[in-house]
mmCIF file of C-alpha atoms in Angstrom:
data_model
loop_
_atom_site.group_PDB
_atom_site.id
_atom_site.type_symbol
_atom_site.label_atom_id
_atom_site.label_comp_id
_atom_site.label_asym_id
_atom_site.label_seq_id
_atom_site.Cartn_x
_atom_site.Cartn_y
_atom_site.Cartn_z
ATOM 1 C CA MET J 1314 -13.017 -9.397 -2.100
ATOM 2 C CA ASP J 1315 -14.855 -6.578 -3.596
ATOM 3 C CA ALA J 1316 -13.442 -5.343 -6.753
ATOM 4 C CA THR J 1317 -14.187 -1.510 -6.432
ATOM 5 C CA ASN J 1318 -12.974 -1.547 -3.066
ATOM 6 C CA LEU J 1319 -9.654 -3.351 -4.168
ATOM 7 C CA GLN J 1320 -9.054 -0.760 -6.620
ATOM 8 C CA LYS J 1321 -10.069 2.131 -4.847
ATOM 9 C CA LEU J 1322 -7.101 0.909 -1.887
ATOM 10 C CA ALA J 1323 -4.447 0.357 -4.942
ATOM 11 C CA GLY J 1324 -5.020 3.680 -6.268
ATOM 12 C CA HIS J 1325 -4.669 5.609 -2.650
ATOM 13 C CA LEU J 1326 -1.655 3.399 -2.198
ATOM 14 C CA ARG J 1327 -0.061 4.420 -5.478
ATOM 15 C CA GLU J 1328 -1.223 7.980 -4.815
ATOM 16 C CA LEU J 1329 1.182 7.266 -1.549
ATOM 17 C CA GLY J 1330 4.013 6.607 -4.054
ATOM 18 C CA LEU J 1331 3.764 2.364 -3.414
ATOM 19 C CA ARG J 1332 4.026 -0.057 -6.683
ATOM 20 C CA VAL J 1333 0.404 -1.978 -6.228
ATOM 21 C CA ALA J 1334 -0.291 -5.390 -8.085
ATOM 22 C CA THR J 1335 -3.219 -7.183 -8.255
ATOM 23 C CA LEU J 1336 -2.458 -10.953 -7.652
ATOM 24 C CA GLU J 1337 -5.109 -14.186 -8.294
ATOM 25 C CA PRO J 1338 -6.486 -15.997 -8.027
ATOM 26 C CA GLU J 1339 -7.494 -15.127 -4.369
ATOM 27 C CA PRO J 1340 -7.813 -11.308 -5.021
ATOM 28 C CA ARG J 1341 -5.098 -9.577 -3.274
ATOM 29 C CA LEU J 1342 -3.310 -6.736 -3.295
ATOM 30 C CA HIS J 1343 1.014 -6.500 -3.500
ATOM 31 C CA ALA J 1344 2.616 -3.231 -2.501
ATOM 32 C CA THR J 1345 5.969 -2.654 -2.674
ATOM 33 C CA ASN J 1346 8.476 0.385 -1.490
ATOM 34 C CA PRO J 1347 9.769 1.562 -4.632
ATOM 35 C CA LEU J 1348 13.154 2.503 -2.713
ATOM 36 C CA HIS J 1349 13.677 -0.473 -1.107
ATOM 37 C CA GLY J 1350 11.756 -3.705 -3.263
ATOM 38 C CA ILE J 1351 12.406 -5.785 -0.208
ATOM 39 C CA LEU J 1352 9.860 -3.880 2.022
ATOM 40 C CA ALA J 1353 6.228 -5.551 0.562
ATOM 41 C CA GLU J 1354 2.999 -6.350 2.178
ATOM 42 C CA GLU J 1355 0.123 -8.786 1.037
ATOM 43 C CA ILE J 1356 -3.575 -7.101 1.535
ATOM 44 C CA VAL J 1357 -6.269 -9.488 1.394
ATOM 45 C CA ALA J 1358 -10.081 -8.302 2.524
ATOM 46 C CA VAL J 1359 -11.761 -10.909 5.262
ATOM 47 C CA GLY J 1360 -15.150 -9.777 5.691
ATOM 48 C CA THR J 1361 -15.035 -5.854 5.612
ATOM 49 C CA THR J 1362 -11.766 -5.550 6.860
ATOM 50 C CA TYR J 1363 -8.497 -5.415 4.879
ATOM 51 C CA VAL J 1364 -5.557 -7.666 6.319
ATOM 52 C CA THR J 1365 -1.917 -7.917 5.930
ATOM 53 C CA GLY J 1366 -0.093 -10.933 5.331
ATOM 54 C CA PHE J 1367 1.168 -10.626 9.066
ATOM 55 C CA GLY J 1368 -2.319 -10.925 9.881
ATOM 56 C CA TYR J 1369 -2.692 -7.039 10.918
ATOM 57 C CA GLU J 1370 -6.502 -5.671 10.919
ATOM 58 C CA ILE J 1371 -5.570 -2.211 8.575
ATOM 59 C CA GLY J 1372 -9.131 -1.163 8.728
ATOM 60 C CA GLU J 1373 -12.496 -1.355 6.947
ATOM 61 C CA HIS J 1374 -13.733 -1.197 3.762
ATOM 62 C CA GLY J 1375 -15.178 2.295 2.780
ATOM 63 C CA HIS J 1376 -11.823 3.993 4.427
ATOM 64 C CA GLU J 1377 -9.081 3.006 2.208
ATOM 65 C CA GLY J 1378 -7.581 6.369 2.193
ATOM 66 C CA GLN J 1379 -6.560 6.123 5.770
ATOM 67 C CA CYS J 1380 -5.653 1.869 4.994
ATOM 68 C CA ALA J 1381 -3.591 2.882 2.538
ATOM 69 C CA THR J 1382 -1.337 5.621 5.041
ATOM 70 C CA ARG J 1383 -1.076 2.561 7.241
ATOM 71 C CA ILE J 1384 0.348 0.174 4.865
ATOM 72 C CA ALA J 1385 2.863 3.209 3.745
ATOM 73 C CA HIS J 1386 3.769 3.701 7.306
ATOM 74 C CA LEU J 1387 4.119 -0.132 7.304
ATOM 75 C CA LEU J 1388 6.538 -0.080 4.749
ATOM 76 C CA ALA J 1389 8.685 3.114 5.780
ATOM 77 C CA VAL J 1390 6.986 5.390 2.580
ATOM 78 C CA PRO J 1391 7.925 8.656 3.541
ATOM 79 C CA ARG J 1392 5.013 10.727 3.973
ATOM 80 C CA THR J 1393 4.658 13.334 1.067
ATOM 81 C CA SER J 1394 1.706 15.048 -0.478
ATOM 82 C CA PRO J 1395 -0.415 13.560 -3.188
ATOM 83 C CA ALA J 1396 0.627 15.481 -5.254
ATOM 84 C CA ARG J 1397 4.406 14.556 -4.942
ATOM 85 C CA THR J 1398 6.635 11.637 -5.532
ATOM 86 C CA PRO J 1399 9.277 10.785 -3.487
ATOM 87 C CA SER J 1400 12.501 11.775 -4.827
ATOM 88 C CA VAL J 1401 15.880 9.739 -4.511
ATOM 89 C CA PRO J 1402 18.323 11.516 -3.048
ATOM 90 C CA GLU J 1403 21.627 12.972 -5.593
ATOM 91 C CA VAL J 1404 24.751 10.818 -5.045
ATOM 92 C CA ARG J 1405 27.509 13.193 -5.241
ATOM 93 C CA ARG J 1406 31.153 11.307 -6.046
#
């Protein structure tokens, strides 16, 4: 996977509020919903296509923003504007 494309995708995922780690030896991303750590996905490139650990094709290089939106949807991240970070509701006792 081209490191530039990987970093672009990682940046878009972070803007959507996901936690992202780059894993090796095979370059891949590990994206996690910050509110529900069990909701996670690994993304690799097969040719010019991004693919999840379950084999779902998410999109192609050059369309990282759209790919990130699809991944966020898979991980149940609430839709917000890029300038806003999802907040945790206050618990009242």
